[in-house]
Amino acid sequence: MSRAGWKRAALAAALLVVAAVAILPFQDMPALATPLREALSRSLGRRVELDNVRCTLLPVPALLASNLVIADDPAFGLEPLAYADEVRASIRLSRLLLGSLELGEVRLVGASVNIARTEQSGFNLGAFLKQRLADGKPGEVPRFSLRQSRINFRTGPWKSVYYLNGVDLDAEPPRSAGGEFRWRYEASPARTDRAGQGFGRFTGSGRWMPGPPGGRFAVDVELEHSAVPELMQLVAGRDIGLEGRFTARAFLDGPLSALEVRGQIEVEDLERPAFFGLRSRNIEIPFRGLLNLVAQTLALNSAAPERGRTAAPLNLRLEGSGLLTSPRWSAEIGFDNLPAPALLDICRRLGLEAPAGVAVEGGVSGAARFATGAAANGELRFPSLQLRIGDAPAVEVADGLLRLDGDLLTLENARITTPKRSPATLRGEWNLSSGSLGFDAATEDMEIAELNGALAAFPALGKMPLAGSCTQGRWRGRLALSMEPGESPEQGRRRWSGRISLSDSRCQPEGWPEPLLLAKAQLELLGAGWRLRESEARFAGAAVRASAQFQPAGEPPLTAEISAERVTGAQLERLFRMAQPPPRGLFDRTLRRRAGMPAWLRRLDARGSMKVSMLLLGRQEFENVEAHFRWRAGHVSIDGLRANWKGAQVEAAARAALWQEEPEYSVRATVTGLETGGGTIDAELEAATTTLESGLERRTRGWAEASSPLLRLPSGASLRQVRASLSYDGERSRNPWRLGSVSFWVDGQFWSGRGEASAEGAARIWPGAQGARWEGALWPPALAPAAR
């Protein structure tokens, strides 16, 4: 053949090869299905199913197939060992020339491999490798690889929540008897309960060395730069908001039942300085532990970092069980002098919100323990903290111990020093699930404003009964609060208890027109009620002593006993002003619109007794006043009133109608034994007024019936069987007194008439028929017949 012929033949052959390389991978070759299936079954030691067999020549001659199914040993269940979208099996040419189809490498693409374990048979992968290495001669077992595959884990019938995604694996069988089985891999760990396709990327290599009881493994694991939130998603199942990136390296060495684990985690590029309270760009957390894949347990503990590396202020312990089926974890985090802001930040990310406006500075130490399906527990010690609420000065907290037991958070006795250097002790409990709260505080001396200011920073706690209205003064003693939350703060149930002493306090209960000054008092808190004892107070300039008790369910809710040395009508008026409506403006008067009674006044219902040594009403003085009162909303009634007036005994009942434009005060009284200097007078009277302050005489009206068996007048006359009907109207400024009828016996003759008297007491009485007119003073009686 000529040179040109050889060239044409070579070109034709080359074209045939190119055509074969291009066409064969797309050409279905059913005839090769059985040989490939048999070759794969011999190489894998498992029954296989496949279809759509093709051939490729590059980069090495190989057979291709789709929809590969590799059966598993029935001892591990009915689920196949692996599925694969595509299998590529390279052919050993030396064996093919001898007429035998043997495989050099088996590569699965898009595979799903199931690693299973049973109590009786162990791991299916281990059994598979032992069988292949035992049955095949060294150098005849094909290489094995995975590309873009997935590895699932199963124990018995239960699949693990964890799996490996995006797996690339190259496995190299031993080339001599007793040699090592080696592999390299890349994979992304993932969870079946999360939509993400992987959390980070692991790379590494491993070796398996034959030997009893199951050989020895040596595995390197390296996690590429990954985001901290991805790790939280993988381990905790959710992102808790910690920022930054980290890498990890680990080395596993030993049999499957006792793999020693050594490694470290390096956290870097921290985006939040509050992450463990450190600002370093690199935090190293070494760890050591033991992995038992047979028992599916893991135990890890943090270790000290190498010299020159920054250590996190944490000691970590992690234990896991059921790793490949239903993993259960327990962890313990110990910390020493951890910055308190970092702890608050971590608590917030774990779902435990601190009250708004609370800032803490200082170091804390302790430990926290968490376990799958169990309540968290731990303890927190803080030798010295600075606690600030809003813009208020810092409170010092020392020697505190905080315990967590499930949902119950308990504060042992902690010493507190307020911004004004007042010492106190505090303890409490908080149920995190129900929201119920209880605390107990005690002090020997503290400003009441500091306590009320702290309570005001937490509106859900509400005000302390009675003492919550105090803005000045000091307190000592012990008080406690327990609270059960409701759908709203108003519906929540609060119960206060304890006994405290108040001194030099300035308080203004709801509705009071001006402050109540407490020189001293003993206050006992009784749930929603309270009891006040041994109090010395001043209101509107009046010094009083009082004891009182309030119980919301009582009838009435409020009872009181009040005593005072001296009280004026003006002071009473200032007290009653709390139950008077505000002045109406022009618009309200035009529309005849009245203000609505406030809720606290509608609820007001009080009963009690009072004693006053001296009561001044206008120009009248009443001594040794005793009475019982009942105050309901805008009405006050006073019964059993007894007093001494000008030496006479007074018994009376009084009423006050307060919720109207002008209050109205009325009294009905009997007076007995009124000394005149020349006899005694008895009287019955009624009076009404719109004020108890100055000008009382001008705004009072009333009547009286008076009698006396004998009156000796300065003129020498003696009046017997005196009877008089009197009326008084202060608006008649010139002559406010009217004597509707006056009668008496004088010198054996009966005399009757009528008269009037001026505001100064000058009186004139004239007869109804012929007779002398009497003139003089109405009080004390100094009348005499007028000259004709």
CSV table of C-alpha atoms in Angstrom, one decimal, residues 57 345 374 387 465 520 541 562 572 596 625 651 729 774 784-785:
chain,number,residue,atom,x,y,z
A,57,LEU,CA,-13.5,5.3,25.7
A,345,ASP,CA,-26.9,38.6,75.0
A,374,ALA,CA,-35.0,17.7,79.8
A,387,LEU,CA,-27.1,47.0,87.6
A,465,PRO,CA,-50.1,49.2,98.3
A,520,LYS,CA,-43.7,57.3,111.6
A,541,GLY,CA,-51.4,71.1,109.1
A,562,ILE,CA,-58.2,58.4,114.0
A,572,LEU,CA,-61.6,69.0,107.3
A,596,GLY,CA,-68.0,62.0,85.9
A,625,VAL,CA,-65.1,64.9,120.2
A,651,GLU,CA,-74.9,64.4,120.9
A,729,ASP,CA,-79.6,82.3,108.4
A,774,TRP,CA,-87.2,92.9,126.4
A,784,ALA,CA,-84.3,93.2,130.7
A,785,PRO,CA,-87.6,95.0,130.1
